[in-house]
Coordinates of C-alpha atoms in Angstrom, one line a residue:
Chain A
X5 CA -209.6 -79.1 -77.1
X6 CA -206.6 -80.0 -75.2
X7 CA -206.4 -84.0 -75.8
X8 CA -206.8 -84.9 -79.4
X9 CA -207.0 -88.4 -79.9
X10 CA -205.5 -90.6 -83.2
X11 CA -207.6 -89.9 -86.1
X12 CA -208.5 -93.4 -88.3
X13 CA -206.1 -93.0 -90.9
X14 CA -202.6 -92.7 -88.3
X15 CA -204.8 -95.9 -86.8
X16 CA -204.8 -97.6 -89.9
X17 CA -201.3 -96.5 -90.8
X18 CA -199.3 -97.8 -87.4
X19 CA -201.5 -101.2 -88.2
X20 CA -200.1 -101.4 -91.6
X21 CA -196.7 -100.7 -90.3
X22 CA -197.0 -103.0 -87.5
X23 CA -198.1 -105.8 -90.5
X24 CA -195.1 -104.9 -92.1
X25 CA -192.6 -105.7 -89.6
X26 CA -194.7 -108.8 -88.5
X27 CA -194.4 -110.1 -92.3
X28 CA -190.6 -109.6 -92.3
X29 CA -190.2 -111.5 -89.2
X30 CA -192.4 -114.5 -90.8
X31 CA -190.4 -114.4 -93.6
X32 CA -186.9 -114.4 -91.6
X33 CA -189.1 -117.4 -89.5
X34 CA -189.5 -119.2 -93.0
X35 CA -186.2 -118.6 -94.2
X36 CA -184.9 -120.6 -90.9
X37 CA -186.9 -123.3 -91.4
X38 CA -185.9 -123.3 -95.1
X39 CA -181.9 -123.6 -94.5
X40 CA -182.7 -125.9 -91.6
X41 CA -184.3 -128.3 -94.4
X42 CA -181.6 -128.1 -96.1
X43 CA -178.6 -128.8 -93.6
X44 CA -180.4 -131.8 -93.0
X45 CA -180.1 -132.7 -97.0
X46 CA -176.7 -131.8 -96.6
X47 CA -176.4 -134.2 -93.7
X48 CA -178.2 -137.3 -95.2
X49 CA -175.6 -136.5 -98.4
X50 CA -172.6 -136.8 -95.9
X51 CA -174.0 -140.1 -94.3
X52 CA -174.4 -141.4 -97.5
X53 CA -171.1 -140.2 -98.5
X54 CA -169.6 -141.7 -95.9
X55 CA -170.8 -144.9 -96.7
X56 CA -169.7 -144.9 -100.2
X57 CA -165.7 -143.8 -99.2
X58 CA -165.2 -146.0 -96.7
X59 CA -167.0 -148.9 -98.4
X60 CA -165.5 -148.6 -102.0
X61 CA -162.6 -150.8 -102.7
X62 CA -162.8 -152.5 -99.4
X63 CA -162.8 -155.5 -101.4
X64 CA -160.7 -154.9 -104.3
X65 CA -158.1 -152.6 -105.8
X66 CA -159.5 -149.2 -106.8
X67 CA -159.1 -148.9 -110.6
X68 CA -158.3 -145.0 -111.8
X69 CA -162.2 -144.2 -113.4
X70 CA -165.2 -143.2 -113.4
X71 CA -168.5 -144.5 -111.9
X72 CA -172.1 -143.5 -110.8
X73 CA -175.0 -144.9 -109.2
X74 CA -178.1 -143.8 -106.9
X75 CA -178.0 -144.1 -103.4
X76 CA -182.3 -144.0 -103.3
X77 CA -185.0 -142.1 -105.3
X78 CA -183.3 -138.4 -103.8
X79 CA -179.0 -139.2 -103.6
X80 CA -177.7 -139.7 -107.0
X81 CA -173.3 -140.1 -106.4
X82 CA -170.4 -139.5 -109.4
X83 CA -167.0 -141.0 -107.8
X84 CA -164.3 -140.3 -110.0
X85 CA -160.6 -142.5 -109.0
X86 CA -157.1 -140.4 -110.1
X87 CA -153.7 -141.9 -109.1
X88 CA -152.5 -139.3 -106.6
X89 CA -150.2 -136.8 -106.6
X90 CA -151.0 -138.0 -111.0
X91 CA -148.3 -138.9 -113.3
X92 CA -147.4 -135.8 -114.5
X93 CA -143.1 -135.1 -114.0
X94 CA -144.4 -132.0 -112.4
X95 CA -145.9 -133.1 -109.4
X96 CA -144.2 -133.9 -106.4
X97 CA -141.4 -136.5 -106.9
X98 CA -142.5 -140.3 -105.6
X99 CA -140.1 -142.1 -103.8
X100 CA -138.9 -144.9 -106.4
X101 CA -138.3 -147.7 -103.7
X102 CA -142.2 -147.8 -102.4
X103 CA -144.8 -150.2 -103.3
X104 CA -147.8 -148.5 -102.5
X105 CA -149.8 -146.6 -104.6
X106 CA -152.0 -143.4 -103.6
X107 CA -155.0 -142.8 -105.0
X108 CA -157.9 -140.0 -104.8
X109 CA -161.1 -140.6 -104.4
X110 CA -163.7 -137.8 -105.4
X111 CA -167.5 -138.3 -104.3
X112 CA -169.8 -135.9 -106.3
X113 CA -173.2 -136.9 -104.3
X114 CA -176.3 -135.1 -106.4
X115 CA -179.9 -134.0 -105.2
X116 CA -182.7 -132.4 -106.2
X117 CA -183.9 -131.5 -110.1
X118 CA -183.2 -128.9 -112.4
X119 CA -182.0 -125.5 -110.7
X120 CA -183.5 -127.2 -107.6
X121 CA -180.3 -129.1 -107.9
X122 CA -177.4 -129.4 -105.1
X123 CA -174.5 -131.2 -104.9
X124 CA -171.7 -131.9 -102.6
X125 CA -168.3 -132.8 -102.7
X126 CA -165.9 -135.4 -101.1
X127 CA -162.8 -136.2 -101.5
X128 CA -160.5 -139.2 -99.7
X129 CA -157.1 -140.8 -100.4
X130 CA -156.7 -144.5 -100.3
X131 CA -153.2 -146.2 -100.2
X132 CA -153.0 -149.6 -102.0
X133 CA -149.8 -151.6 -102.0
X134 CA -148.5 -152.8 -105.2
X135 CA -148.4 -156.2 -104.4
X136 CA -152.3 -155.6 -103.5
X137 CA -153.1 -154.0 -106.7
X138 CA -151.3 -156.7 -108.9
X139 CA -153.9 -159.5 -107.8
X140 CA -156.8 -160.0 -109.7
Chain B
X19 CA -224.1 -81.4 -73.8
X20 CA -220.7 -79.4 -73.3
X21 CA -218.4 -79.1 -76.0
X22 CA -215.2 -80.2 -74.4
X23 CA -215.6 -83.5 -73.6
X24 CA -216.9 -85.7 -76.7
X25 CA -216.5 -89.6 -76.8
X26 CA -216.1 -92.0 -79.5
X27 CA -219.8 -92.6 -81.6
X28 CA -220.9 -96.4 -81.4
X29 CA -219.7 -97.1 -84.8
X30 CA -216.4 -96.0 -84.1
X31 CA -215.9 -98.1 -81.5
X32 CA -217.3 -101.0 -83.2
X33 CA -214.7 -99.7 -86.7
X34 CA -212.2 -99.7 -83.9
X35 CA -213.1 -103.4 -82.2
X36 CA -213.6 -105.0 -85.8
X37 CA -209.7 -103.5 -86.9
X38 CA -207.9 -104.8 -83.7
X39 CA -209.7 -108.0 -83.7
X40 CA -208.5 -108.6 -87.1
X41 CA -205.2 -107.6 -86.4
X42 CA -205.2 -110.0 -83.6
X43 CA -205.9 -112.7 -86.0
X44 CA -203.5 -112.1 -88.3
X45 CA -201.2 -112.2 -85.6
X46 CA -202.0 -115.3 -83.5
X47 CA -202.3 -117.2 -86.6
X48 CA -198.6 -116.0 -87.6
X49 CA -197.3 -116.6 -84.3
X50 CA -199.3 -120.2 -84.3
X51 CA -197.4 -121.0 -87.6
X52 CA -194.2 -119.9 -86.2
X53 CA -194.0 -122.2 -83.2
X54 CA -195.7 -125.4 -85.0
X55 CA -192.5 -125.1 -87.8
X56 CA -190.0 -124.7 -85.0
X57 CA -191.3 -127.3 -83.2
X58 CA -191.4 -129.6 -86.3
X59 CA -187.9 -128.3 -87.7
X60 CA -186.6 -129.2 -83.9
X61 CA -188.2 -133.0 -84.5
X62 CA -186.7 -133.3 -87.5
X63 CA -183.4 -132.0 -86.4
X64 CA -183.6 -134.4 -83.4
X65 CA -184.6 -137.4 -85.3
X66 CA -181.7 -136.8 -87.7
X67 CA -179.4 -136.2 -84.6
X68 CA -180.6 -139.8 -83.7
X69 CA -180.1 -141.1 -86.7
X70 CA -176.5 -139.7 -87.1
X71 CA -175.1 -140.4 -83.6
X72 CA -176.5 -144.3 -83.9
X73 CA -174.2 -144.1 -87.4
X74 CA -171.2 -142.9 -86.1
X75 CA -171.5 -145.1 -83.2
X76 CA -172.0 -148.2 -85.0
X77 CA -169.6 -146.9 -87.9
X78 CA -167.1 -147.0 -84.7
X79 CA -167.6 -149.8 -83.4
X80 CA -167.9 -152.5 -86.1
X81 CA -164.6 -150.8 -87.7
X82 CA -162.3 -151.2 -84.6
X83 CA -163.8 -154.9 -84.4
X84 CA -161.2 -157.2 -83.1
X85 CA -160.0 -160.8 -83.2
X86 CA -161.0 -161.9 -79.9
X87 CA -162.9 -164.9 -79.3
X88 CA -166.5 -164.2 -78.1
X89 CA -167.2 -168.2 -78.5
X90 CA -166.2 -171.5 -79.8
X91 CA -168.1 -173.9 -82.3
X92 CA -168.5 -177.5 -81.5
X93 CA -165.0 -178.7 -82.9
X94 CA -163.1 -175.8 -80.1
X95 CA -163.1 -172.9 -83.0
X96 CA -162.5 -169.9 -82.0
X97 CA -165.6 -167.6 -83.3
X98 CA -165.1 -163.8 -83.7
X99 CA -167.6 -162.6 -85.1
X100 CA -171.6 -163.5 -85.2
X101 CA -173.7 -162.3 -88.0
X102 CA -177.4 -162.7 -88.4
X103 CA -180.0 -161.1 -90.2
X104 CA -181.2 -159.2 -87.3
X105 CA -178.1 -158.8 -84.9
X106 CA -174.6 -158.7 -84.9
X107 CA -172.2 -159.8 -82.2
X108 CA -168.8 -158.9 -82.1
X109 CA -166.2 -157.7 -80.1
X110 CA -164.3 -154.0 -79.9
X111 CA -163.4 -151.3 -77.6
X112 CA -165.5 -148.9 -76.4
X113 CA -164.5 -145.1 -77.2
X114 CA -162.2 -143.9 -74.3
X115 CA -164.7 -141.4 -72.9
X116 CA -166.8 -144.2 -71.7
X117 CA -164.1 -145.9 -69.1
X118 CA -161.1 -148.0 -69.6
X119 CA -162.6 -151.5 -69.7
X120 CA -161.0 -152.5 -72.8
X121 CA -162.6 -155.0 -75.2
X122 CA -166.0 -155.5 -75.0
X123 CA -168.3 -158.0 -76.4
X124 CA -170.9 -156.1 -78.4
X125 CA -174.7 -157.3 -79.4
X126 CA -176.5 -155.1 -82.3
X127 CA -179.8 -156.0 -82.5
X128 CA -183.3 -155.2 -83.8
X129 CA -186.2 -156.0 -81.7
X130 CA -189.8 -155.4 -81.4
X131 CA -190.1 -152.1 -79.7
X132 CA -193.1 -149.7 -79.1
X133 CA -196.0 -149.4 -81.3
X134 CA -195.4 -152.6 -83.3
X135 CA -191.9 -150.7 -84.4
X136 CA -188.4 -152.1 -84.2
X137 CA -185.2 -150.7 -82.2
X138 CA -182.1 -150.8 -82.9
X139 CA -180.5 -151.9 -79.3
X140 CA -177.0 -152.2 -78.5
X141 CA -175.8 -154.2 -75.9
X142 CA -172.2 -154.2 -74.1
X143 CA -170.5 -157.3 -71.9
X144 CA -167.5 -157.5 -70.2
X145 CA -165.3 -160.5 -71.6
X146 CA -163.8 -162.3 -68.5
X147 CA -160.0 -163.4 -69.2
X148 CA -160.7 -166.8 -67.7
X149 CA -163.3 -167.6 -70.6
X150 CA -166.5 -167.7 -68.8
X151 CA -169.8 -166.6 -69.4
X152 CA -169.5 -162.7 -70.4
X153 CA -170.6 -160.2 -67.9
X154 CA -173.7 -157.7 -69.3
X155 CA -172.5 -154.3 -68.5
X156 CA -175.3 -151.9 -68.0
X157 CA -178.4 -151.9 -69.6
X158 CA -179.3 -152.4 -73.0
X159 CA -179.0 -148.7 -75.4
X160 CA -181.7 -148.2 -77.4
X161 CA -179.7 -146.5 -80.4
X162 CA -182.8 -145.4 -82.7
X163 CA -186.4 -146.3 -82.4
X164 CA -189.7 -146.2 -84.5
X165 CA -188.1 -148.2 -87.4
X166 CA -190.5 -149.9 -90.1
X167 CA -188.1 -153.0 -91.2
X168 CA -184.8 -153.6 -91.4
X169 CA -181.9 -156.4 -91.9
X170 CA -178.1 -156.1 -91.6
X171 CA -175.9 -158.2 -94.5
X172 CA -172.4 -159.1 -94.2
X173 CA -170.0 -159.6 -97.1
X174 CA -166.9 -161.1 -97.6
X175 CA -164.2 -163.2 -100.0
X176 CA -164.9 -166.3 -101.0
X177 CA -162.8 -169.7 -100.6
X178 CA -161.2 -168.5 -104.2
X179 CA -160.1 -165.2 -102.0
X180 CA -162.8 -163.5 -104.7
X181 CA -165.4 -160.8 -103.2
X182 CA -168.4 -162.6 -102.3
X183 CA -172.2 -161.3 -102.4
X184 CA -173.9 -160.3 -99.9
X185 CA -175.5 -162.5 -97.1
X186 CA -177.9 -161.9 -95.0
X187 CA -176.1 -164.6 -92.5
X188 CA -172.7 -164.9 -91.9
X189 CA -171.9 -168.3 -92.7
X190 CA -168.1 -169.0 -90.8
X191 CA -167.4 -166.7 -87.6
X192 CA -163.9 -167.8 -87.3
X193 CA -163.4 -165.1 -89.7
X194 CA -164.1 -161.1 -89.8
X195 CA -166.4 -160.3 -92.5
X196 CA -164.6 -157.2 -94.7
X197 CA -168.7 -155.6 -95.0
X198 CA -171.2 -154.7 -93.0
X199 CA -174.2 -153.2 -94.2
X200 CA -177.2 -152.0 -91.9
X201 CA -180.0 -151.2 -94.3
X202 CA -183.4 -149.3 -92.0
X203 CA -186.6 -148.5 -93.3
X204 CA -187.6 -145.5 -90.9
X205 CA -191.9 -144.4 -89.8
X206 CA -192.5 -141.0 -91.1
X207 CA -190.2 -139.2 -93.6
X208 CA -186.7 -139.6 -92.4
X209 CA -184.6 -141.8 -93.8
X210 CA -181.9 -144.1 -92.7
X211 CA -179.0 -143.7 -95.3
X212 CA -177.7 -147.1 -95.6
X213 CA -174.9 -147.8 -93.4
X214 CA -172.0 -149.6 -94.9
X215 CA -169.3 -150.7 -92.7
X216 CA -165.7 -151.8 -93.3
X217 CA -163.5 -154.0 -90.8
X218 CA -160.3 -153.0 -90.0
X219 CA -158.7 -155.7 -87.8
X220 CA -156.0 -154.3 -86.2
X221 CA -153.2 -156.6 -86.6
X222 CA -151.7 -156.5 -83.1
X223 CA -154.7 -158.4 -82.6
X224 CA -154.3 -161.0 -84.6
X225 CA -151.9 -163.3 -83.0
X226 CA -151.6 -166.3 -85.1
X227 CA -150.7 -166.1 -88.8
X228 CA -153.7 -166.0 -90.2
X229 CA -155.0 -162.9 -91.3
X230 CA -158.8 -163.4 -90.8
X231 CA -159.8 -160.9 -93.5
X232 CA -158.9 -163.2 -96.2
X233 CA -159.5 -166.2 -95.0
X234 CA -157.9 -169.0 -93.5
X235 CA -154.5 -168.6 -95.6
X236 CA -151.8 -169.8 -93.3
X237 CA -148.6 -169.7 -95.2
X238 CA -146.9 -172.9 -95.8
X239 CA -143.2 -173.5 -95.6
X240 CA -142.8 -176.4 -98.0
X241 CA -139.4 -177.0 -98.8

């Protein structure tokens, strides 16, 4: 017999292998889909984000603190207000003559439960001038 | 029958047909599930693209608002800004990529759109220098459709110079509100994160010496 053909079990065993690969490319298929999911978490968080910055203290002076809220039932935020560069001596030396006041704004904005749980960070400086931050 | 030249047996074939048809199966139903999540992950991405670009725009827009007249009240006011629960009307430049027109007078609306939904349409007109009727420039951008309900609230200080609640009107254009919020309930799963707005009259603009963020306060020389 020149011509031997394949015998059932190489048959079965190239099938199986082909399976294999065809499961790893699902997975890598599912994976995608997963991270695209979640960029657009990530997005919604830096809309809402954005919101909260450039909204907060728009109508008064910020107050050095913390606060939290819920944007909805999903976006929970944490925005924590530091004088910046702080009053420590050893931070950067403050001009003594200025009457504005810098202060840093940190956004924590939450999502998700339990060790399903993301967060993302924000951070912004405001400038307040004295005279601005004296008023009640 | 010769020796040399044997074919396959019936079941064989059949062992053979039954194998490859289910790996054909497995495979068009994998390759079925494939393309339906790229197509949805490529709606969803789209939709939030929508959604995002209508923010920035109107984030843009409403923020460089200006102190230019779009109208006058019945006593010759001035009016700057025009704020209703379903459209806004004020006036700002357009981003420089767009042309070098300068201010425009800008509508926000939401309207009835397909499907018993609402749009979110923005409009543009050219504000003549002589004061008449503004020109419409183009035609009307449909910034994001298939939305459920919506309403847009404007907040400002009160006569006291004290923050004020929000309104779903604003009550006295010949001042800027210091809020704007555009709250959207989208169809289907996305979801509008509510778009909150500040004003930031740029001063240059703001010829007399009022400053039309805090209200009507002209200083007084009494000596």
């Amino acid at each position: 017999m020149r011509q031997r053909g394949f015998s059932l079990l190489e048959v079965i065993a190239a099938v199986l292998l082909l399976a294999l690969a065809f499961a790893a490319l699902m997975q890598v298929a599912a994976s995608a889909t997963n991270l695209t999911a979640r960029a657009a978490e990530r997005s919604e968080a830096a809309l809402w984000a954005r919101s909260k910055l450039d909204s907060a203290f728009a109508l008064r002076a910020p107050q050095p603190g913390q606060s939290e809220g819920s944007f909805d039932a999903l976006y929970r935020w944490r925005l924590t207000v530091t004088s910046w560069p702080g009053n420590e001596p050893a931070g950067p030396a403050r001009p003594a003559q200025t009457n504005l006041q810098l202060y840093r704004l940190d956004l924590e904005v939450l999502w998700g439960q339990g060790r399903q749980q993301r967060h993302a960070h924000f951070s912004s400086l405001r400038v307040v001038s004295a005279h601005d931050a004296n008023t009640p | 029958m010769k020796r040399a030249v044997r074919g396959f047996s019936l079941l064989e074939i059949l062992a053979a047909l039954a194998l490859l048809a289910l790996l054909l199966v497995g495979v068009y139903t994998g390759v079925r599930a494939a393309i339906r999540s790229v197509n949805v992950g490529s709606a969803a991405i789209g939709r939030l693209d929508q959604i995002r670009s209508a923010q920035q725009l109107l984030r843009r827009e409403v923020m460089q608002s200006m102190a230019v007249p779009l109208a006058h009240n019945d006593q010759g006011d001035n009016l700057y800004f025009v704020g209703e629960p379903n459209q806004l009307r004020f006036v700002a430049p357009l981003p420089g990529y767009l042309g070098k027109l300068g201010p425009q007078l800008q509508q926000v609306s939401l309207e009835s759109g397909a499907n018993g939904t609402l749009q979110l349409v923005a409009r543009f007109a050219l504000l003549p220098p002589d004061g008449s009727a503004p020109q419409p420039l183009g035609e009307p951008e449909i910034l994001l459709d298939g939305i459920r309900s919506g309403a847009i609230s404007y907040r400002g200080l009160d006569e006291h110079g004290r923050p004020a609640d929000w309104q779903s009107e604003w009550p006295d254009g010949r001042q800027l509100p210091l809020l704007v919020r555009i709250e959207l309930q989208l169809d289907g799963r996305d979801a509008w994160p509510v778009l909150e707005v500040p004003l930031k009259v740029d001063p240059s603009a703001n010829r007399g010496a009022m400053n039309l963020l805090r209200g009507l306060r002209i200083p007084t020389v009494t000596q």
